[in-house]
Short mmCIF file of C-alpha atoms and ligand atoms in Angstrom, two decimals:
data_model
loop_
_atom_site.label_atom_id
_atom_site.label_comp_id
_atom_site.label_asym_id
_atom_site.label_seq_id
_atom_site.Cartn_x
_atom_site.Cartn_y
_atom_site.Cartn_z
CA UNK K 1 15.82 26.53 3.60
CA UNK K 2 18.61 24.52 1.37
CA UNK K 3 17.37 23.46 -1.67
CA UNK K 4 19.25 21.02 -3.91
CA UNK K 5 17.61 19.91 -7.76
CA UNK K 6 17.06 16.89 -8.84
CA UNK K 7 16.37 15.87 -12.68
CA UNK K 8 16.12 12.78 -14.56
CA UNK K 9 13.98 10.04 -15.45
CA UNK K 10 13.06 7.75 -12.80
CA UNK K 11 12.54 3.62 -14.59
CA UNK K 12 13.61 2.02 -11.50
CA UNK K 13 10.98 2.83 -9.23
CA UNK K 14 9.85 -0.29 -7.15
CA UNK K 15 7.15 -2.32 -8.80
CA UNK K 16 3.54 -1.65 -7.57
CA UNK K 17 3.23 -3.73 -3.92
CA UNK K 18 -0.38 -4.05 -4.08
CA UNK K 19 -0.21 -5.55 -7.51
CA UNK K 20 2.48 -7.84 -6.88
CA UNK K 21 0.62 -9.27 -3.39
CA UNK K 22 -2.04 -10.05 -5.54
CA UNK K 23 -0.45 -11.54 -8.84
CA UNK K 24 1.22 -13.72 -6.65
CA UNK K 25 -1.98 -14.84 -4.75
CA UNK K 26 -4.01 -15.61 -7.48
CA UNK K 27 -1.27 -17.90 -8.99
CA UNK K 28 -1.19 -20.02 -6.19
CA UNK K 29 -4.83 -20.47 -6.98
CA UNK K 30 -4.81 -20.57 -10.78
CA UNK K 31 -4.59 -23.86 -13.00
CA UNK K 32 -1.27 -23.77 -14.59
CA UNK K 33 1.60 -21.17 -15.03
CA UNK K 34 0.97 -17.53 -13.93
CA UNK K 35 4.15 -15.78 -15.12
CA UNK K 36 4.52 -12.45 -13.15
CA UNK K 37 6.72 -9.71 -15.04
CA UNK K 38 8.20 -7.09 -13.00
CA UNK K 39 7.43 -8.63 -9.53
CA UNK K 40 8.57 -6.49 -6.72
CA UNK K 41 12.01 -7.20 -4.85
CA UNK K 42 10.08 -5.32 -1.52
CA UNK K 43 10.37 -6.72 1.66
CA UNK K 44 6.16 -7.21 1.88
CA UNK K 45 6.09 -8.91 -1.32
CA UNK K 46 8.86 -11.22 -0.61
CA UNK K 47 7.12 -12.14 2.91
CA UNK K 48 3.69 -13.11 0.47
CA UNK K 49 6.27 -15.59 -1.55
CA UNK K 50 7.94 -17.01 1.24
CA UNK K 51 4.19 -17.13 3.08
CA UNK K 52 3.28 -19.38 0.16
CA UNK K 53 6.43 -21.55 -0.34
CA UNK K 54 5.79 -22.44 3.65
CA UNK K 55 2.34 -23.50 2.03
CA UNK K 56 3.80 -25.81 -0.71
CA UNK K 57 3.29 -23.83 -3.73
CA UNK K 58 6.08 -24.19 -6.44
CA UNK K 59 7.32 -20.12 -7.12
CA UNK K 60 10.25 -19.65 -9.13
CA UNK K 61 11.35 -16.00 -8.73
CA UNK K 62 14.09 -14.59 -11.92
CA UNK K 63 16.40 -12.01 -10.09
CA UNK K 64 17.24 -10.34 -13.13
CA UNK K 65 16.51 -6.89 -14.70
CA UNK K 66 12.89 -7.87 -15.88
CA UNK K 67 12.15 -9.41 -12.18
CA UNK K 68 10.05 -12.47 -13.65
CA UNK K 69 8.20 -14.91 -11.06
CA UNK K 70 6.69 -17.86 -12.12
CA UNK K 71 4.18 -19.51 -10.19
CA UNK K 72 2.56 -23.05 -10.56
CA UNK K 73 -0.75 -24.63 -9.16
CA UNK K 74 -3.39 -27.34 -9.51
CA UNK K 75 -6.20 -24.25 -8.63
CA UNK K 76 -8.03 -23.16 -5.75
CA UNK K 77 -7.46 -26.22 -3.10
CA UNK K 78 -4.00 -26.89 -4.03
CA UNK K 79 -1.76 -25.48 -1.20
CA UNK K 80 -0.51 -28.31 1.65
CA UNK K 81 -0.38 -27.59 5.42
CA UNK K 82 2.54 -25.53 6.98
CA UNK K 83 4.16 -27.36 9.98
CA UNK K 84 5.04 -23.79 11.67
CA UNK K 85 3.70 -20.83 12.04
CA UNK K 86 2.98 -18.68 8.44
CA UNK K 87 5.42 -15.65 8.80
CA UNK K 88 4.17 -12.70 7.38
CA UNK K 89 6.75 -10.62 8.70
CA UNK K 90 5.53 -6.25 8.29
CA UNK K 91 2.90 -6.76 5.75
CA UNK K 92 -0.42 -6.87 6.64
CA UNK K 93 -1.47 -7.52 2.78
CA UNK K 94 0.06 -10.71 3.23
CA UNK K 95 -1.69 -11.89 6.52
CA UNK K 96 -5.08 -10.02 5.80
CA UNK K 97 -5.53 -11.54 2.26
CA UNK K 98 -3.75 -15.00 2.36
CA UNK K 99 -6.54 -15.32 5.59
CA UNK K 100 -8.74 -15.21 2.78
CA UNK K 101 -7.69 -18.49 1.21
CA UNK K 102 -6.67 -20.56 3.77
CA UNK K 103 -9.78 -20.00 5.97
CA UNK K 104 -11.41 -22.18 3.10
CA UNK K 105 -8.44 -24.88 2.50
CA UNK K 106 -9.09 -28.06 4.60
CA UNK K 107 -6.46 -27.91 7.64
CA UNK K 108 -5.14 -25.75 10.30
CA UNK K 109 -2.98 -22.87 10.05
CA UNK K 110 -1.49 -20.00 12.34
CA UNK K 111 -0.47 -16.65 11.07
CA UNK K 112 2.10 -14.73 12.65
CA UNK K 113 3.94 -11.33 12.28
CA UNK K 114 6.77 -9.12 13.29
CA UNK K 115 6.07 -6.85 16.27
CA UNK K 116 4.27 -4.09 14.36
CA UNK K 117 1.71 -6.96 12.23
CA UNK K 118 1.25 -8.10 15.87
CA UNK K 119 -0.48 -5.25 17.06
CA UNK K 120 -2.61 -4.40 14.10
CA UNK K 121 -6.09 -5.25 14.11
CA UNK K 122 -7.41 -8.32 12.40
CA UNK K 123 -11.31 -8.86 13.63
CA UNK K 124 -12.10 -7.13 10.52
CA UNK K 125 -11.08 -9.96 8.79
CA UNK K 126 -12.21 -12.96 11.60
CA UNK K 127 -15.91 -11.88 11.23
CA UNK K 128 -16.66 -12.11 7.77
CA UNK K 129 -14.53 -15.70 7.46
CA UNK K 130 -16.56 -17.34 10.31
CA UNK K 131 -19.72 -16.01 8.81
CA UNK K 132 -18.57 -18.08 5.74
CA UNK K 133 -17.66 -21.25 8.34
CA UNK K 134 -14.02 -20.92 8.65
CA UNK K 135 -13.27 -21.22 12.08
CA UNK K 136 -10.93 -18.14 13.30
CA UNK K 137 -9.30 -17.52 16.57
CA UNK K 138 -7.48 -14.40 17.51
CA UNK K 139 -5.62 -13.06 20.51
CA UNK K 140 -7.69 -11.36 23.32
CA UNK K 141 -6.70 -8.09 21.73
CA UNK K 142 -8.25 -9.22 17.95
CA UNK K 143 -4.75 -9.51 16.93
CA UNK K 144 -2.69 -11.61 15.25
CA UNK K 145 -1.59 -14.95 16.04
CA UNK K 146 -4.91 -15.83 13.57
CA UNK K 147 -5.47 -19.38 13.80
CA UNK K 148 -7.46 -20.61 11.35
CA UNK K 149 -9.40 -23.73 10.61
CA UNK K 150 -10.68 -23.88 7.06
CA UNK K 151 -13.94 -25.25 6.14
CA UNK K 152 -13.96 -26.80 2.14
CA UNK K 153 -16.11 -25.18 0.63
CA UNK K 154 -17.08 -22.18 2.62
CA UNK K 155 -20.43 -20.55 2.30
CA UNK K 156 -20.82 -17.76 0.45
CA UNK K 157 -21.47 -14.37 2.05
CA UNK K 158 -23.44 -11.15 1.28
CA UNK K 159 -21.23 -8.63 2.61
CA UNK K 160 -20.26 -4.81 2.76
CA UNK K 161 -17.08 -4.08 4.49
CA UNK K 162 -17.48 -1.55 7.48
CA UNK K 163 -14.56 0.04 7.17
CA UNK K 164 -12.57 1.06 3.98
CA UNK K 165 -10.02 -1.19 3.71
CA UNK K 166 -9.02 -3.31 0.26
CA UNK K 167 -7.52 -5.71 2.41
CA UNK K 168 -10.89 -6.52 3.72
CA UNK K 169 -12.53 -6.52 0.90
CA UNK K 170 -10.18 -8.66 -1.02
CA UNK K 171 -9.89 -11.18 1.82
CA UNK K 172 -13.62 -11.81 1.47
CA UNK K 173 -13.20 -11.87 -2.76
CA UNK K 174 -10.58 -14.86 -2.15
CA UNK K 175 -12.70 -16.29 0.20
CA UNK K 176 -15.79 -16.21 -1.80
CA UNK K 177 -13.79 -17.51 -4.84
CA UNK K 178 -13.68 -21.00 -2.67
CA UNK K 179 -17.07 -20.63 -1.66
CA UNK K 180 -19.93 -23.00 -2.87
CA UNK K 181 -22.56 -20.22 -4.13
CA UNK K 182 -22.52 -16.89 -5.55
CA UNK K 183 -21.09 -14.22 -2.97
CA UNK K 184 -21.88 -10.43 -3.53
CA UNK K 185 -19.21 -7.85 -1.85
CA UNK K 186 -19.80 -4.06 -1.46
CA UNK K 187 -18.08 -1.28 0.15
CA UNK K 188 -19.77 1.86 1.05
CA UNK K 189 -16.59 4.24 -0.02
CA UNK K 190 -14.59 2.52 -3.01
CA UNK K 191 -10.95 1.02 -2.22
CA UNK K 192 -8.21 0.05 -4.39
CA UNK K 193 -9.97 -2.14 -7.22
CA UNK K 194 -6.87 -4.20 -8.22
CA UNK K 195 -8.21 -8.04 -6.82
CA UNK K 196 -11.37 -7.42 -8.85
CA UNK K 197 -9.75 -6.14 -11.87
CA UNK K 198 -7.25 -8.66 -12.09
CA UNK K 199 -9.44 -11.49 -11.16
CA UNK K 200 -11.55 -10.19 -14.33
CA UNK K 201 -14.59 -9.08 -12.08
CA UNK K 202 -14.96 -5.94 -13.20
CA UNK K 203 -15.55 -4.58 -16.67
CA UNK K 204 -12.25 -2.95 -17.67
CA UNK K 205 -14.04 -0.84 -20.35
CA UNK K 206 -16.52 0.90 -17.73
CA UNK K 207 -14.30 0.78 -14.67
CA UNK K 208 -16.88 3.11 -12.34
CA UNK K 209 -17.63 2.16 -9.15
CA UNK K 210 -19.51 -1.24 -9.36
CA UNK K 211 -22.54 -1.75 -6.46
CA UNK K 212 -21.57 -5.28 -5.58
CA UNK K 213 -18.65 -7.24 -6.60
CA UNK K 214 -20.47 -10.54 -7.48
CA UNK K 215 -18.10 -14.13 -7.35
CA UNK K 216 -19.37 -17.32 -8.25
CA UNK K 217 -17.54 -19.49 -6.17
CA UNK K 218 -15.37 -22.59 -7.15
CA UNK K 219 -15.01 -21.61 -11.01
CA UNK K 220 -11.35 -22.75 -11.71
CA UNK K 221 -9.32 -19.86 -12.29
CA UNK K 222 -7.74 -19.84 -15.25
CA UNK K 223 -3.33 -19.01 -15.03
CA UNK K 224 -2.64 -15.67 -16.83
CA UNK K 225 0.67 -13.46 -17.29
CA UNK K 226 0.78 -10.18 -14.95
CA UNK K 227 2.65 -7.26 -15.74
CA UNK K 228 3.54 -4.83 -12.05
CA UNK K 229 3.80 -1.45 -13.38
CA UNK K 230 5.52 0.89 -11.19
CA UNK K 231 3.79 1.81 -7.83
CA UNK K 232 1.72 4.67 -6.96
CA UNK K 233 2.67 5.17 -3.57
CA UNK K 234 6.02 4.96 -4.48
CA UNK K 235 5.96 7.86 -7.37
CA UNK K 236 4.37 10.34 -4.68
CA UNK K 237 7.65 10.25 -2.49
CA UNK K 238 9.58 11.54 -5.74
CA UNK K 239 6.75 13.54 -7.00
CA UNK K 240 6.92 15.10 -3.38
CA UNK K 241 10.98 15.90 -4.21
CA UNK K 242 9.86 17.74 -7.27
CA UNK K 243 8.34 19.95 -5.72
CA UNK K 244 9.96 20.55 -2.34
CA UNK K 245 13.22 21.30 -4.92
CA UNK K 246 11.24 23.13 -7.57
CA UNK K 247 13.13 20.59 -9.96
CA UNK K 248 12.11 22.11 -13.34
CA UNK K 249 12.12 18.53 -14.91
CA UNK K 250 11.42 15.23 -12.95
CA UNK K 251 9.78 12.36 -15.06
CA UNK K 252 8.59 8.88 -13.74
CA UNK K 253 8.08 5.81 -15.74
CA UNK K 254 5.00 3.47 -16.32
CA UNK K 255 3.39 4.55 -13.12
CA UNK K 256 0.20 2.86 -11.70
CA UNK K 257 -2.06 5.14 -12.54
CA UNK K 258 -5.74 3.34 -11.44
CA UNK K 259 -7.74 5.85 -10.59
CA UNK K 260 -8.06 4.13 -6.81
CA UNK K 261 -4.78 5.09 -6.15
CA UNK K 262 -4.38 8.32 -7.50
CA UNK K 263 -6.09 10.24 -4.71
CA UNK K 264 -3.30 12.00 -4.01
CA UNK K 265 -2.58 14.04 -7.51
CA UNK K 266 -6.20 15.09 -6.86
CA UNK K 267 -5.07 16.38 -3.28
CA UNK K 268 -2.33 17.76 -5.11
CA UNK K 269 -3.42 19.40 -7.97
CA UNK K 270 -6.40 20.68 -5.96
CA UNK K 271 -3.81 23.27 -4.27
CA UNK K 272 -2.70 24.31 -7.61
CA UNK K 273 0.37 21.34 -7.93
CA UNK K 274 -0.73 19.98 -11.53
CA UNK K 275 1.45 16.99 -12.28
CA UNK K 276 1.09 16.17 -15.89
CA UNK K 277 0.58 12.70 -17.30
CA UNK K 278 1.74 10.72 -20.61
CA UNK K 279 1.98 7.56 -22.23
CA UNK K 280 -1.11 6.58 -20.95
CA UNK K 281 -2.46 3.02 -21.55
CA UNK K 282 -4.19 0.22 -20.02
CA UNK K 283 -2.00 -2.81 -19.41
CA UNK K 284 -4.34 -5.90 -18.23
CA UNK K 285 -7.13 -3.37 -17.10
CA UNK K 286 -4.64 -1.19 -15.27
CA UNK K 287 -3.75 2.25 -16.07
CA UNK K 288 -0.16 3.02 -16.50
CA UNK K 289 1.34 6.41 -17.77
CA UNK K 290 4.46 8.56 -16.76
CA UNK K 291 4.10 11.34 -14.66
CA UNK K 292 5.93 14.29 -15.64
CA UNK K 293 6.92 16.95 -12.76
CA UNK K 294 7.31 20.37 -13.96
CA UNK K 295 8.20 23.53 -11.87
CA UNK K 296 5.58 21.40 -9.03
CA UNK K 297 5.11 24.43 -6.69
CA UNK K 298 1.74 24.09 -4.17
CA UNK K 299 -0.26 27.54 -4.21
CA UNK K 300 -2.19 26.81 -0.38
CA UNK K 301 -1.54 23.91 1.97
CA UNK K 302 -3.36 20.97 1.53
CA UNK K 303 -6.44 20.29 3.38
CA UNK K 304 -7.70 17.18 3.18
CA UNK K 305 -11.20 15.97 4.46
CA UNK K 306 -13.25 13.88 2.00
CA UNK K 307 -13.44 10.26 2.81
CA UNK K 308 -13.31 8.97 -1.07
CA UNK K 309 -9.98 10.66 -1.58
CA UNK K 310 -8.88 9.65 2.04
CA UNK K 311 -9.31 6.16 0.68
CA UNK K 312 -7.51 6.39 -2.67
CA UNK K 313 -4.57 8.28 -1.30
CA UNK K 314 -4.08 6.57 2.25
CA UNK K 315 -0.97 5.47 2.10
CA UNK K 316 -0.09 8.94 0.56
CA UNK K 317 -1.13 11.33 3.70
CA UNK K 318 2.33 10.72 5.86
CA UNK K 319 4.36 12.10 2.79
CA UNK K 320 1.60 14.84 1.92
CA UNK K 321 1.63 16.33 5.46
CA UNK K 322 4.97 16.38 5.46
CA UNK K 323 5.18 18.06 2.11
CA UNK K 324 2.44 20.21 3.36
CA UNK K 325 3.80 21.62 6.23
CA UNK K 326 7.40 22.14 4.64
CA UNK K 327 5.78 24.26 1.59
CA UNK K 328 3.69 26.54 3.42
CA UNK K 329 4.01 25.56 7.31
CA UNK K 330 0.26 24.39 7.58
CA UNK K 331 -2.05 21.18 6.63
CA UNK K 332 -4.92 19.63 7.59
CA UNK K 333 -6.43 16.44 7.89
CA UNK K 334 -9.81 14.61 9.25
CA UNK K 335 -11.78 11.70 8.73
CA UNK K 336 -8.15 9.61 8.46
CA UNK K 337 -8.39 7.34 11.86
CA UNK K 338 -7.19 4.50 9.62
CA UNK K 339 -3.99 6.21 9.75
CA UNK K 340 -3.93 4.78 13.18
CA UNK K 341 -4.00 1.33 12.25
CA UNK K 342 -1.33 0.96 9.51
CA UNK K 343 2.46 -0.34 10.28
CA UNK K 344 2.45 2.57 13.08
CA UNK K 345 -0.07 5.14 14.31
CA UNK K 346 0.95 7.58 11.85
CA UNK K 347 -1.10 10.07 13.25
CA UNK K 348 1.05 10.15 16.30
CA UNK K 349 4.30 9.31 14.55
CA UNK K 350 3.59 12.46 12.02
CA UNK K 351 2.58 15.06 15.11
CA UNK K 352 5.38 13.66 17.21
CA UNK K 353 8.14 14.11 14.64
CA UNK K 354 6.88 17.27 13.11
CA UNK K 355 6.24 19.17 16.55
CA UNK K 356 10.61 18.02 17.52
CA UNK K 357 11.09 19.99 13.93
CA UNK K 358 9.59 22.83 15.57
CA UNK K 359 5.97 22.41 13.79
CA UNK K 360 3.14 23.25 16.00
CA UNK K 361 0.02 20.58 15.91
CA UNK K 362 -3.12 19.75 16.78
CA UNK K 363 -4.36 16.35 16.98
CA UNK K 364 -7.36 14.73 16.54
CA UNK K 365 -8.95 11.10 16.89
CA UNK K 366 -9.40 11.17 13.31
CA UNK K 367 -6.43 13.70 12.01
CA UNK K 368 -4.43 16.51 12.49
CA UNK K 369 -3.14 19.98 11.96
CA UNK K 370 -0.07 21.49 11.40
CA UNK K 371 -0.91 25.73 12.03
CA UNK K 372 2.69 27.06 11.85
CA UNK K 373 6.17 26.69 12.94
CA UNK K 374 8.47 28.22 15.71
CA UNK K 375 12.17 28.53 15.61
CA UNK K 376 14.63 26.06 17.19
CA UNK K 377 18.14 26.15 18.07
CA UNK K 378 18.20 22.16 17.78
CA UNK K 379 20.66 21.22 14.77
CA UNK K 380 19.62 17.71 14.92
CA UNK K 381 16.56 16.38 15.32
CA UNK K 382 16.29 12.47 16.02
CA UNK K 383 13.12 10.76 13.78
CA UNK K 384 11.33 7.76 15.24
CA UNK K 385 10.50 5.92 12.30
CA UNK K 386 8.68 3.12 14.58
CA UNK K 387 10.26 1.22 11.79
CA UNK K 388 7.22 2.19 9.43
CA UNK K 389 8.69 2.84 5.81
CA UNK K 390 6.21 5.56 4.78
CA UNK K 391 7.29 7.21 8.04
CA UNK K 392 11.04 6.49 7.40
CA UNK K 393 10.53 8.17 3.65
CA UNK K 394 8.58 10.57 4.08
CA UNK K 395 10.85 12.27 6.62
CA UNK K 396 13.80 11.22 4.44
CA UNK K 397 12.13 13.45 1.95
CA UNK K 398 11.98 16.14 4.10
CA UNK K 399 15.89 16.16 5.45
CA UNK K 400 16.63 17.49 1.85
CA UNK K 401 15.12 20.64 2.84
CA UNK K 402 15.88 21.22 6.63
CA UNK K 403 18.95 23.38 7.86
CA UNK K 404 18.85 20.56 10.24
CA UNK K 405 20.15 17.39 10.27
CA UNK K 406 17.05 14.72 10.44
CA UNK K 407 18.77 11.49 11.74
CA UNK K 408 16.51 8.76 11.25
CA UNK K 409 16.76 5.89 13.77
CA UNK K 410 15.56 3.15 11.20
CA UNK K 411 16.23 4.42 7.07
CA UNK K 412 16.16 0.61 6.45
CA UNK K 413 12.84 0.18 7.18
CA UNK K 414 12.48 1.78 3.67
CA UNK K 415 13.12 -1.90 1.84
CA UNK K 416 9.86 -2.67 3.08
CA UNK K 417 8.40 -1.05 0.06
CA UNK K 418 11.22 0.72 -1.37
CA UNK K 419 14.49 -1.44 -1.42
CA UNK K 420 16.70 1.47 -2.83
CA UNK K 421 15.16 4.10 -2.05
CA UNK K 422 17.81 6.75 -0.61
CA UNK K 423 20.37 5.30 -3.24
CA UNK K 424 18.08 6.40 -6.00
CA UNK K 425 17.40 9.79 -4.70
CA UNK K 426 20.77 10.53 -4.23
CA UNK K 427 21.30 9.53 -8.20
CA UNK K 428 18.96 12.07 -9.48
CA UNK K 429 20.82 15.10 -7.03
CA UNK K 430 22.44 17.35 -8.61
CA UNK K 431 25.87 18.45 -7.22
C1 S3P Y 1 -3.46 -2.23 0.69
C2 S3P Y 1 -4.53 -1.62 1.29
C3 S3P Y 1 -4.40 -0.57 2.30
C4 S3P Y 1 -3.01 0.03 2.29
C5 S3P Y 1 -1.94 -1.01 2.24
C6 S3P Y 1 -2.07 -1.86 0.99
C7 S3P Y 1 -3.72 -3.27 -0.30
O1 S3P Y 1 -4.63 -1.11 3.57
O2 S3P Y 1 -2.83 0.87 3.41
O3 S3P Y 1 -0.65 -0.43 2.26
O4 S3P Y 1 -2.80 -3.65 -1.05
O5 S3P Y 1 -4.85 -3.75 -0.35
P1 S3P Y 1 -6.10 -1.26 4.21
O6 S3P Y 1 -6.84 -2.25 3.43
O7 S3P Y 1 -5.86 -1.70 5.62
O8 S3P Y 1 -6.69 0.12 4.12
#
């Protein structure tokens, strides 16, 4: 297997996309001037501002080095009517949350999405709304186009998402925000906390896992300032470098570090790949720190089974089974179906790929394994990204490391999360 090095410190990874969704959702329902530093040039986060200026709401985005997007509103009932169709483009954040608030603003709206949004399943968020008296129609398939007819003020709801999903959950937190009553929101395994802790519903000083989420409904929100540290998902594609190269020194800057999202240094280090941390401080109840990748070398493959980390590493598993199967030729996963239901079955678009590399699988409803590899005479293997950007990385991590060339039919499809991602890699490489 080739193996190049790569060193350096990393300050330019993208800023956190589940952050930046949200920092720009709760200004367009803030009094005043939210002022978002370090707002995230991604595709998905763009499609969330241009989702909102279709609904009226007065963003000014800064294009230079410290990213700065400034967002103006008269509060929760303040957005006006789109005459077309809301685009949300890939991102499923966008459509899923933004559902939230509209299903309670008083007109009709229809959200729509590119070919991959189109397809992903939405009912999840249709039944709680029209509990609260929004009225929402989907396609026969409970897809997208979502047309919804708001009802000002809904009711509130007593609710516990059935599947784990922050989207879900934080749909129903904007929705209860416009609701008139007190709403209470639980989820049986925990999500990504970052709507509640940056809509000040959680205690920052005693973070744990709180029973209900409790929202008293139309309370003006206050406008704040935001600061996106760097995203989680993001660092584990470069983490994953580190130690596919055995770089002896690979450091990343002012991570997101909330425990929620962190799943997967737990996966990691649990197979004996310790990343070490520093700088670590909380930054408007977020944790942010560096993460500091040493001589990253995995001692047993990763197998990965328990539902809590599922959740707080989700987005992580296409890069970890990769990573996986490339350091020791096995993983395992189970209780993942979710996987299914993200920009592409990844499930199928991991076993697929892997198994043309010459990986044998298994596959489940709910997972997979990878139990070994043969030998191939291919030199290049084609990679159906199904234009899903954790697929595109995750195998553009991997071609680093193959005496194979990995041609990828989509590396764009990276700027959905990750706008420079192979330029970046290619600066830390060492010739
Ligand atoms: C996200 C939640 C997760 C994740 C997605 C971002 C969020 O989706 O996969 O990339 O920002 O809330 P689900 O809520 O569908 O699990």
């Amino acid at each position: 297997m080739k193996r190049p090095q790569f060193r350096g410190t990393v300050t330019a990874l993208p800023p956190d996309k589940s952050i930046s969704h949200r920092a720009a959702l709760i200004g367009a329902i803030s009094t005043g001037e939210t002022r978002i530093e370090n707002f995230s040039a991604g595709e998905d986060n763009q499609s969330t501002l241009s989702a909102l200026l279709q609904l009226g709401v007065s963003i000014r985005q800064d294009l230079s080095s410290t990213r700065t997007v400034t967002i103006r509103s008269n509060g929760l009932f303040d957005l006006k009517p789109s005459q077309t169709p809301i685009q949300c483009n890939n991102s499923g954040s966008t459509m899923r949350m933004l559902a939230g608030i509209l299903a309670a603003q008083p007109f009709h709206s229809t959200l729509v999405g590119d070919a991959s949004l189109m397809k992903r399943p939405m009912k999840r968020i249709a039944l709680p709304l029209s509990q609260m008296g929004a009225q929402v129609t989907l396609s026969e398939a409970d897809t997208a186009p979502i047309e919804i007819r708001g009802k000002k003020p809904l009711s509130p709801i007593a609710y516990q998402t059935p599947v784990a999903s922050a989207q879900v959950k934080s749909c129903v937190i904007f929705a209860a925000l416009h609701a008139d009553g007190t709403s209470e929101i639980s989820e049986a395994i925990q999500t990504r906390n970052h709507t509640e802790t940056m809509l000040g519903l959680i205690n920052p000083d005693s973070p744990e896992k709180p029973d209900k989420i409790t929202v008293r409904g139309l309370n003006p929100i206050e406008a704040k300032s935001f600061f996106v540290p760097a995203d989680a998902s993001a660092s584990c594609f470069l983490v994953a470098l580190a130690l596919l190269s055995k770089s002896p020194e690979l450091v990343l800057k002012n991570v997101c570090l909330n425990p929620t999202r962190t799943g997967f240094l737990t996966i990691l280090a649990d197979a004996g790949a310790r990343v070490q941390t520093d700088h670590v401080r909380t930054i408007s109840g977020e944790t942010i720190g560096d993460l500091i990748c040493t001589n990253l070398s995995l001692e047993q493959p990763l197998r990965v089974s328990d539902k809590a980390l599922i959740a707080n590493a989700i987005d992580e598993l296409p890069m970890l089974a990769v990573l996986s199967a490339f350091a020791t030729g096995e993983f395992e996963l189970y209780h993942a179906e979710e996987l299914r239901t993200k920009e592409s079955d990844r499930i199928t678009a991991l076993v697929l790929n892997l198994e043309a590399m010459g990986f044998v699988c298994e596959t489940f409803p709910d997972g997979f394994v990878v139990k070994g590899r043969k030998t191939i005479s291919n030199k290049k293997i084609h990679i159906q990204t199904f234009n899903d950007h954790r697929i595109a990385m995750s195998f553009g991590i991997a071609s680093y490391f193959c005496n194979m060339e990995l041609a990828l039919d989509n590396p764009d499809c990276a700027a959905v999360s990750f706008p420079n991602f192979f330029s970046l890699i290619e600066g830390l490489k060492q010739s």
